[in-house]
Amino acid sequence: MVQETYLITGAGTGFGKGIAFGLAEQGKKVIAGVETMSEVSALEKEAKEKEIELQIEKLDVTDPADRERAWTWDIDVLLNNAGISEGGSLADIPEERLRNQFEVNVFGPTLLTQKIAKEMVKKQRGKIVFMSSVSGLMADPLSGPYGGSKFALEAFAESLSKELQEFNVQVATINPGPYLTGFNDREFEAWRMWRDNPEERIFDYEQLAFPYEQLEPEDVIKESIKVLTGETNDYRNVVPKAMVPMVKKRQKELWDKKYDENLGERHELVQKSIDIEPATTPVKGIVNKIKDKL
């Protein structure tokens, strides 16, 4: 049987790096796509030190030349993991930052997927997985730009799964909750790149932080590998699973929500963004209680 080739985008850091290394440690043939050439060098050095064999390629999903080169590779399993997080109120975020959020999280991955999907259709097999988020299933204040991009990605993934099923191409999503990779905290630091007039902002972003306690990322890496290798065949994969009831509850609440309720009151998550310290993790020993409350 021919060995499958896995392409992991955004493999320079965080979940992507952990998943790429984890698959390679299992003996899988892995192409680790990273955004910059400096990341290629750094990852090659680390792989060599760990005696892990994987192919490392520059793959900025927003770069048409990089996408064209990636289309020459014979891919059996694609994980669209590359992404960024732009935090801030939708009333404050500058246009170029909002557009960049969608370029990286939605348009780049979708355009990369197009020709890879067509090759999978020709072969009548393949798997396409989107690294989404619980933020693609429920929206929080001050995370609208990121959540909006993930909601769009959820729609794209659902449509694609229905379009490709007759060609035996599998599609799935992975929806991590709050995990401590630095990604979430960078979301609430993105405002530092804004070129706007701070005096015109509604919120003081110096005072805000990611409003959830964050868990260690190993669970997401393990569950993602299960999805990619077929150990699980669930279409939607929320991690941790303890968040599923909360997500479903939040979705259901919108059907009963009135647009004039709670006016004049600060939302509880805005207040928590003010109160919480950055990079906060659950106290050891109460992790399961934290998961249950998420």
mmCIF file of N, CA, C and O in Angstrom, residues 20 107 177 198 242 291:
data_model
loop_
_atom_site.group_PDB
_atom_site.id
_atom_site.type_symbol
_atom_site.label_atom_id
_atom_site.label_comp_id
_atom_site.label_asym_id
_atom_site.label_seq_id
_atom_site.Cartn_x
_atom_site.Cartn_y
_atom_site.Cartn_z
ATOM 1 N N ALA A 20 2.458 18.077 13.137
ATOM 2 C CA ALA A 20 3.431 17.636 12.130
ATOM 3 C C ALA A 20 4.473 16.716 12.756
ATOM 4 O O ALA A 20 4.783 15.642 12.216
ATOM 5 N N PHE A 107 -9.637 32.998 2.834
ATOM 6 C CA PHE A 107 -9.366 32.968 1.403
ATOM 7 C C PHE A 107 -8.119 32.165 1.059
ATOM 8 O O PHE A 107 -8.133 31.356 0.127
ATOM 9 N N GLY A 177 -10.890 24.691 21.910
ATOM 10 C CA GLY A 177 -11.293 25.726 22.849
ATOM 11 C C GLY A 177 -10.081 26.569 23.222
ATOM 12 O O GLY A 177 -9.157 26.732 22.415
ATOM 13 N N PRO A 198 -6.081 56.370 18.279
ATOM 14 C CA PRO A 198 -6.528 55.728 19.523
ATOM 15 C C PRO A 198 -7.628 56.489 20.245
ATOM 16 O O PRO A 198 -8.441 55.876 20.948
ATOM 17 N N ALA A 242 -15.561 18.473 26.850
ATOM 18 C CA ALA A 242 -16.368 19.059 27.921
ATOM 19 C C ALA A 242 -16.993 20.377 27.513
ATOM 20 O O ALA A 242 -17.937 20.849 28.160
ATOM 21 N N LYS A 291 -12.809 22.773 32.869
ATOM 22 C CA LYS A 291 -13.361 22.266 31.614
ATOM 23 C C LYS A 291 -14.878 22.188 31.689
ATOM 24 O O LYS A 291 -15.575 22.538 30.744
#
